[in-house]
Amino acid sequence: MIGRITGTLIEKLPPTVCVDVNGLGYDIDVPMSTLYSLPETGARVTLYTHLTVREDAHILYGFATAGERSAFRELIKVSGIGARTALSVLSGLSVADLAQAITLQESGRLTRVPGIGKKTAERLLLEMRGKLGADIGATAHPVQDNQSDILNALLALGYSEKESLSALKTLPEGVGVSDGIKQALKALVR
């Protein structure tokens, strides 16, 4: 398997880039987030890659970070999510945002991505629950950690997951754990 490629970026034709490695040009499909982070053509570049082998083609997918590649690999394991759809998801959401949407079960974030409908978003949330961990980017935002702690506190107090998640959505961004629990409890009492 080809895990990483380092070479000269010779062409950008979204969603494909071409990287020259010692005279051999590799066409690599990338999400838009990776494409925007690439330097100008002619510069040296390193991409983390995932190789898909099919009967009719060998397709190489490239990512700016190992976290993006890990998220891509988890996404393509979901039934009904192919490589193109996984690239769309990573083009529309950062890995940290995807992890947060999965943790908080927010299908609305996913349905904003082209090619993801309500049923696909719900299946993706169900099958990926607990799979995007701290190593992939779930802790990139301290807000997510606080919301996770608040969610766990509400669940420990006996509230259902559905009630707890709806209370979390009412909280302002960046709220601390103790204030968040108080505010969520107020929201649940109403």
PDB file of C-alpha atoms in Angstrom:
ATOM      1  CA  MET A   1       0.000   0.000   0.000  1.00  0.00           C
ATOM      2  CA  ILE A   2       1.173   3.541  -0.689  1.00  0.00           C
ATOM      3  CA  GLY A   3       0.946   5.407   2.630  1.00  0.00           C
ATOM      4  CA  ARG A   4       2.619   8.709   1.819  1.00  0.00           C
ATOM      5  CA  ILE A   5       3.940  10.559  -1.201  1.00  0.00           C
ATOM      6  CA  THR A   6       6.521  13.333  -1.260  1.00  0.00           C
ATOM      7  CA  GLY A   7       7.355  15.105  -4.477  1.00  0.00           C
ATOM      8  CA  THR A   8       6.827  18.187  -6.609  1.00  0.00           C
ATOM      9  CA  LEU A   9       3.288  19.440  -7.110  1.00  0.00           C
ATOM     10  CA  ILE A  10       2.988  19.813 -10.884  1.00  0.00           C
ATOM     11  CA  GLU A  11      -0.754  20.204 -11.463  1.00  0.00           C
ATOM     12  CA  LYS A  12      -3.976  21.157  -9.659  1.00  0.00           C
ATOM     13  CA  LEU A  13      -7.200  20.145 -11.427  1.00  0.00           C
ATOM     14  CA  PRO A  14      -9.807  19.926  -8.639  1.00  0.00           C
ATOM     15  CA  PRO A  15     -10.425  17.436  -7.152  1.00  0.00           C
ATOM     16  CA  THR A  16      -7.234  15.896  -8.570  1.00  0.00           C
ATOM     17  CA  VAL A  17      -3.625  16.945  -8.131  1.00  0.00           C
ATOM     18  CA  CYS A  18      -0.559  15.523  -9.805  1.00  0.00           C
ATOM     19  CA  VAL A  19       2.616  14.971  -7.805  1.00  0.00           C
ATOM     20  CA  ASP A  20       5.897  14.208  -9.574  1.00  0.00           C
ATOM     21  CA  VAL A  21       8.063  11.725  -7.654  1.00  0.00           C
ATOM     22  CA  ASN A  22      11.408  11.265  -9.400  1.00  0.00           C
ATOM     23  CA  GLY A  23       9.894  11.531 -12.872  1.00  0.00           C
ATOM     24  CA  LEU A  24       6.730   9.532 -12.158  1.00  0.00           C
ATOM     25  CA  GLY A  25       3.511  11.570 -11.929  1.00  0.00           C
ATOM     26  CA  TYR A  26       0.850  10.374  -9.497  1.00  0.00           C
ATOM     27  CA  ASP A  27      -2.733  11.591  -9.986  1.00  0.00           C
ATOM     28  CA  ILE A  28      -4.221  11.904  -6.513  1.00  0.00           C
ATOM     29  CA  ASP A  29      -7.822  12.762  -5.623  1.00  0.00           C
ATOM     30  CA  VAL A  30      -7.984  15.126  -2.635  1.00  0.00           C
ATOM     31  CA  PRO A  31     -10.727  16.810  -0.592  1.00  0.00           C
ATOM     32  CA  MET A  32     -11.059  20.558  -1.079  1.00  0.00           C
ATOM     33  CA  SER A  33      -9.681  21.183   2.431  1.00  0.00           C
ATOM     34  CA  THR A  34      -6.408  19.571   1.350  1.00  0.00           C
ATOM     35  CA  LEU A  35      -6.423  21.331  -2.024  1.00  0.00           C
ATOM     36  CA  TYR A  36      -6.696  24.748  -0.342  1.00  0.00           C
ATOM     37  CA  SER A  37      -3.782  23.960   1.981  1.00  0.00           C
ATOM     38  CA  LEU A  38      -1.407  22.965  -0.829  1.00  0.00           C
ATOM     39  CA  PRO A  39       1.383  25.313  -1.960  1.00  0.00           C
ATOM     40  CA  GLU A  40       1.664  26.688  -5.493  1.00  0.00           C
ATOM     41  CA  THR A  41       2.577  24.332  -8.328  1.00  0.00           C
ATOM     42  CA  GLY A  42       6.308  23.653  -8.518  1.00  0.00           C
ATOM     43  CA  ALA A  43       6.653  23.419  -4.740  1.00  0.00           C
ATOM     44  CA  ARG A  44       7.560  20.308  -2.781  1.00  0.00           C
ATOM     45  CA  VAL A  45       4.588  18.617  -1.115  1.00  0.00           C
ATOM     46  CA  THR A  46       3.866  15.622   1.130  1.00  0.00           C
ATOM     47  CA  LEU A  47       0.475  13.896   1.153  1.00  0.00           C
ATOM     48  CA  TYR A  48      -0.800  11.047   3.302  1.00  0.00           C
ATOM     49  CA  THR A  49      -2.446   8.601   0.930  1.00  0.00           C
ATOM     50  CA  HIS A  50      -4.979   5.815   0.722  1.00  0.00           C
ATOM     51  CA  LEU A  51      -4.901   3.425  -2.254  1.00  0.00           C
ATOM     52  CA  THR A  52      -8.102   1.818  -3.467  1.00  0.00           C
ATOM     53  CA  VAL A  53      -7.723  -1.142  -5.819  1.00  0.00           C
ATOM     54  CA  ARG A  54     -10.705  -2.055  -7.986  1.00  0.00           C
ATOM     55  CA  GLU A  55     -11.073  -4.310 -10.995  1.00  0.00           C
ATOM     56  CA  ASP A  56     -10.994  -1.379 -13.379  1.00  0.00           C
ATOM     57  CA  ALA A  57      -8.716   1.092 -11.591  1.00  0.00           C
ATOM     58  CA  HIS A  58      -6.194   1.833  -8.872  1.00  0.00           C
ATOM     59  CA  ILE A  59      -7.195   5.138  -7.283  1.00  0.00           C
ATOM     60  CA  LEU A  60      -4.990   7.139  -4.957  1.00  0.00           C
ATOM     61  CA  TYR A  61      -6.556   9.552  -2.446  1.00  0.00           C
ATOM     62  CA  GLY A  62      -4.410  12.162  -0.715  1.00  0.00           C
ATOM     63  CA  PHE A  63      -4.745  14.140   2.513  1.00  0.00           C
ATOM     64  CA  ALA A  64      -2.848  16.993   4.149  1.00  0.00           C
ATOM     65  CA  THR A  65      -2.916  15.316   7.580  1.00  0.00           C
ATOM     66  CA  ALA A  66      -2.948  11.800   8.950  1.00  0.00           C
ATOM     67  CA  GLY A  67      -6.164  12.734  10.806  1.00  0.00           C
ATOM     68  CA  GLU A  68      -7.960  13.458   7.525  1.00  0.00           C
ATOM     69  CA  ARG A  69      -6.813  10.118   6.143  1.00  0.00           C
ATOM     70  CA  SER A  70      -8.018   8.287   9.266  1.00  0.00           C
ATOM     71  CA  ALA A  71     -11.402  10.019   9.062  1.00  0.00           C
ATOM     72  CA  PHE A  72     -11.643   9.087   5.361  1.00  0.00           C
ATOM     73  CA  ARG A  73     -10.920   5.443   6.177  1.00  0.00           C
ATOM     74  CA  GLU A  74     -13.647   5.422   8.836  1.00  0.00           C
ATOM     75  CA  LEU A  75     -16.121   7.113   6.486  1.00  0.00           C
ATOM     76  CA  ILE A  76     -15.685   4.577   3.676  1.00  0.00           C
ATOM     77  CA  LYS A  77     -16.456   1.756   6.130  1.00  0.00           C
ATOM     78  CA  VAL A  78     -19.999   3.120   6.515  1.00  0.00           C
ATOM     79  CA  SER A  79     -22.478   1.300   4.265  1.00  0.00           C
ATOM     80  CA  GLY A  80     -23.605   3.522   1.417  1.00  0.00           C
ATOM     81  CA  ILE A  81     -20.632   5.911   1.747  1.00  0.00           C
ATOM     82  CA  GLY A  82     -18.155   5.586  -1.078  1.00  0.00           C
ATOM     83  CA  ALA A  83     -14.851   7.329  -1.574  1.00  0.00           C
ATOM     84  CA  ARG A  84     -16.370  10.251  -3.519  1.00  0.00           C
ATOM     85  CA  THR A  85     -18.942  10.903  -0.788  1.00  0.00           C
ATOM     86  CA  ALA A  86     -16.251  10.635   1.889  1.00  0.00           C
ATOM     87  CA  LEU A  87     -14.194  13.250   0.015  1.00  0.00           C
ATOM     88  CA  SER A  88     -17.287  15.491  -0.111  1.00  0.00           C
ATOM     89  CA  VAL A  89     -17.757  15.160   3.639  1.00  0.00           C
ATOM     90  CA  LEU A  90     -14.122  16.068   4.289  1.00  0.00           C
ATOM     91  CA  SER A  91     -14.401  18.949   1.817  1.00  0.00           C
ATOM     92  CA  GLY A  92     -17.417  20.346   3.669  1.00  0.00           C
ATOM     93  CA  LEU A  93     -16.380  19.688   7.279  1.00  0.00           C
ATOM     94  CA  SER A  94     -13.081  19.712   9.111  1.00  0.00           C
ATOM     95  CA  VAL A  95     -12.183  16.498  10.917  1.00  0.00           C
ATOM     96  CA  ALA A  96     -12.816  18.185  14.276  1.00  0.00           C
ATOM     97  CA  ASP A  97     -16.250  19.420  13.107  1.00  0.00           C
ATOM     98  CA  LEU A  98     -17.112  15.951  11.821  1.00  0.00           C
ATOM     99  CA  ALA A  99     -16.081  14.381  15.129  1.00  0.00           C
ATOM    100  CA  GLN A 100     -18.153  16.934  17.034  1.00  0.00           C
ATOM    101  CA  ALA A 101     -21.196  16.372  14.796  1.00  0.00           C
ATOM    102  CA  ILE A 102     -20.926  12.631  15.417  1.00  0.00           C
ATOM    103  CA  THR A 103     -20.460  13.038  19.170  1.00  0.00           C
ATOM    104  CA  LEU A 104     -23.435  15.403  19.433  1.00  0.00           C
ATOM    105  CA  GLN A 105     -25.453  13.453  16.819  1.00  0.00           C
ATOM    106  CA  GLU A 106     -26.088  16.566  14.695  1.00  0.00           C
ATOM    107  CA  SER A 107     -27.399  15.343  11.357  1.00  0.00           C
ATOM    108  CA  GLY A 108     -28.094  18.926  10.247  1.00  0.00           C
ATOM    109  CA  ARG A 109     -24.376  19.601   9.893  1.00  0.00           C
ATOM    110  CA  LEU A 110     -23.958  16.586   7.646  1.00  0.00           C
ATOM    111  CA  THR A 111     -26.966  17.305   5.422  1.00  0.00           C
ATOM    112  CA  ARG A 112     -25.331  20.605   4.402  1.00  0.00           C
ATOM    113  CA  VAL A 113     -22.670  18.567   2.591  1.00  0.00           C
ATOM    114  CA  PRO A 114     -23.567  17.967  -1.078  1.00  0.00           C
ATOM    115  CA  GLY A 115     -24.560  14.335  -1.641  1.00  0.00           C
ATOM    116  CA  ILE A 116     -25.590  13.679   1.966  1.00  0.00           C
ATOM    117  CA  GLY A 117     -29.315  13.398   2.560  1.00  0.00           C
ATOM    118  CA  LYS A 118     -31.158  12.959   5.827  1.00  0.00           C
ATOM    119  CA  LYS A 119     -31.130   9.131   5.762  1.00  0.00           C
ATOM    120  CA  THR A 120     -27.457   8.947   4.815  1.00  0.00           C
ATOM    121  CA  ALA A 121     -26.572  11.446   7.548  1.00  0.00           C
ATOM    122  CA  GLU A 122     -28.458   9.428  10.157  1.00  0.00           C
ATOM    123  CA  ARG A 123     -26.806   6.175   9.033  1.00  0.00           C
ATOM    124  CA  LEU A 124     -23.413   7.846   9.122  1.00  0.00           C
ATOM    125  CA  LEU A 125     -24.036   9.161  12.660  1.00  0.00           C
ATOM    126  CA  LEU A 126     -25.216   5.761  13.828  1.00  0.00           C
ATOM    127  CA  GLU A 127     -22.370   3.733  12.325  1.00  0.00           C
ATOM    128  CA  MET A 128     -19.589   6.199  13.215  1.00  0.00           C
ATOM    129  CA  ARG A 129     -20.635   6.789  16.811  1.00  0.00           C
ATOM    130  CA  GLY A 130     -17.557   6.428  19.010  1.00  0.00           C
ATOM    131  CA  LYS A 131     -15.186   5.857  16.084  1.00  0.00           C
ATOM    132  CA  LEU A 132     -13.664   9.320  15.674  1.00  0.00           C
ATOM    133  CA  GLY A 133     -11.598   9.589  18.817  1.00  0.00           C
ATOM    134  CA  ALA A 134      -9.065  11.996  20.236  1.00  0.00           C
ATOM    135  CA  ASP A 135      -6.393  10.689  17.877  1.00  0.00           C
ATOM    136  CA  ILE A 136      -8.409  11.845  14.875  1.00  0.00           C
ATOM    137  CA  GLY A 137      -9.406  15.289  16.066  1.00  0.00           C
ATOM    138  CA  ALA A 138     -12.306  15.099  18.502  1.00  0.00           C
ATOM    139  CA  THR A 139     -10.310  17.064  21.072  1.00  0.00           C
ATOM    140  CA  ALA A 140      -9.233  19.775  18.663  1.00  0.00           C
ATOM    141  CA  HIS A 141     -11.918  22.034  20.155  1.00  0.00           C
ATOM    142  CA  PRO A 142     -12.143  22.378  23.941  1.00  0.00           C
ATOM    143  CA  VAL A 143     -15.821  23.210  23.400  1.00  0.00           C
ATOM    144  CA  GLN A 144     -16.415  19.639  22.289  1.00  0.00           C
ATOM    145  CA  ASP A 145     -14.763  18.296  25.444  1.00  0.00           C
ATOM    146  CA  ASN A 146     -16.943  20.525  27.602  1.00  0.00           C
ATOM    147  CA  GLN A 147     -20.073  19.475  25.732  1.00  0.00           C
ATOM    148  CA  SER A 148     -19.095  15.831  26.081  1.00  0.00           C
ATOM    149  CA  ASP A 149     -18.636  16.301  29.847  1.00  0.00           C
ATOM    150  CA  ILE A 150     -21.971  18.130  30.093  1.00  0.00           C
ATOM    151  CA  LEU A 151     -23.675  15.367  28.099  1.00  0.00           C
ATOM    152  CA  ASN A 152     -22.223  12.685  30.364  1.00  0.00           C
ATOM    153  CA  ALA A 153     -23.364  14.601  33.457  1.00  0.00           C
ATOM    154  CA  LEU A 154     -26.916  14.900  32.139  1.00  0.00           C
ATOM    155  CA  LEU A 155     -27.002  11.208  31.274  1.00  0.00           C
ATOM    156  CA  ALA A 156     -25.722  10.365  34.774  1.00  0.00           C
ATOM    157  CA  LEU A 157     -28.546  12.450  36.228  1.00  0.00           C
ATOM    158  CA  GLY A 158     -31.037  10.202  34.464  1.00  0.00           C
ATOM    159  CA  TYR A 159     -32.004  12.276  31.434  1.00  0.00           C
ATOM    160  CA  SER A 160     -32.423  10.449  28.143  1.00  0.00           C
ATOM    161  CA  GLU A 161     -29.862  10.888  25.406  1.00  0.00           C
ATOM    162  CA  LYS A 162     -32.393  12.688  23.206  1.00  0.00           C
ATOM    163  CA  GLU A 163     -33.288  15.158  25.985  1.00  0.00           C
ATOM    164  CA  SER A 164     -29.638  15.719  26.840  1.00  0.00           C
ATOM    165  CA  LEU A 165     -28.608  16.360  23.223  1.00  0.00           C
ATOM    166  CA  SER A 166     -31.446  18.849  22.686  1.00  0.00           C
ATOM    167  CA  ALA A 167     -30.426  20.690  25.885  1.00  0.00           C
ATOM    168  CA  LEU A 168     -26.816  20.838  24.634  1.00  0.00           C
ATOM    169  CA  LYS A 169     -27.943  22.583  21.468  1.00  0.00           C
ATOM    170  CA  THR A 170     -29.314  25.486  23.543  1.00  0.00           C
ATOM    171  CA  LEU A 171     -25.949  26.214  25.170  1.00  0.00           C
ATOM    172  CA  PRO A 172     -23.768  29.094  23.978  1.00  0.00           C
ATOM    173  CA  GLU A 173     -20.472  28.224  22.320  1.00  0.00           C
ATOM    174  CA  GLY A 174     -17.504  27.948  24.677  1.00  0.00           C
ATOM    175  CA  VAL A 175     -19.528  27.513  27.867  1.00  0.00           C
ATOM    176  CA  GLY A 176     -17.718  25.927  30.821  1.00  0.00           C
ATOM    177  CA  VAL A 177     -18.728  22.550  32.218  1.00  0.00           C
ATOM    178  CA  SER A 178     -20.342  23.718  35.473  1.00  0.00           C
ATOM    179  CA  ASP A 179     -22.166  26.649  33.834  1.00  0.00           C
ATOM    180  CA  GLY A 180     -23.178  24.390  30.959  1.00  0.00           C
ATOM    181  CA  ILE A 181     -24.699  21.808  33.288  1.00  0.00           C
ATOM    182  CA  LYS A 182     -26.667  24.526  35.122  1.00  0.00           C
ATOM    183  CA  GLN A 183     -27.922  26.054  31.866  1.00  0.00           C
ATOM    184  CA  ALA A 184     -28.797  22.653  30.388  1.00  0.00           C
ATOM    185  CA  LEU A 185     -30.750  21.719  33.525  1.00  0.00           C
ATOM    186  CA  LYS A 186     -32.680  25.004  33.275  1.00  0.00           C
ATOM    187  CA  ALA A 187     -33.454  24.237  29.635  1.00  0.00           C
ATOM    188  CA  LEU A 188     -34.649  20.732  30.541  1.00  0.00           C
ATOM    189  CA  VAL A 189     -36.954  22.038  33.298  1.00  0.00           C
ATOM    190  CA  ARG A 190     -38.773  24.370  30.892  1.00  0.00           C
TER     191      ARG A 190
END
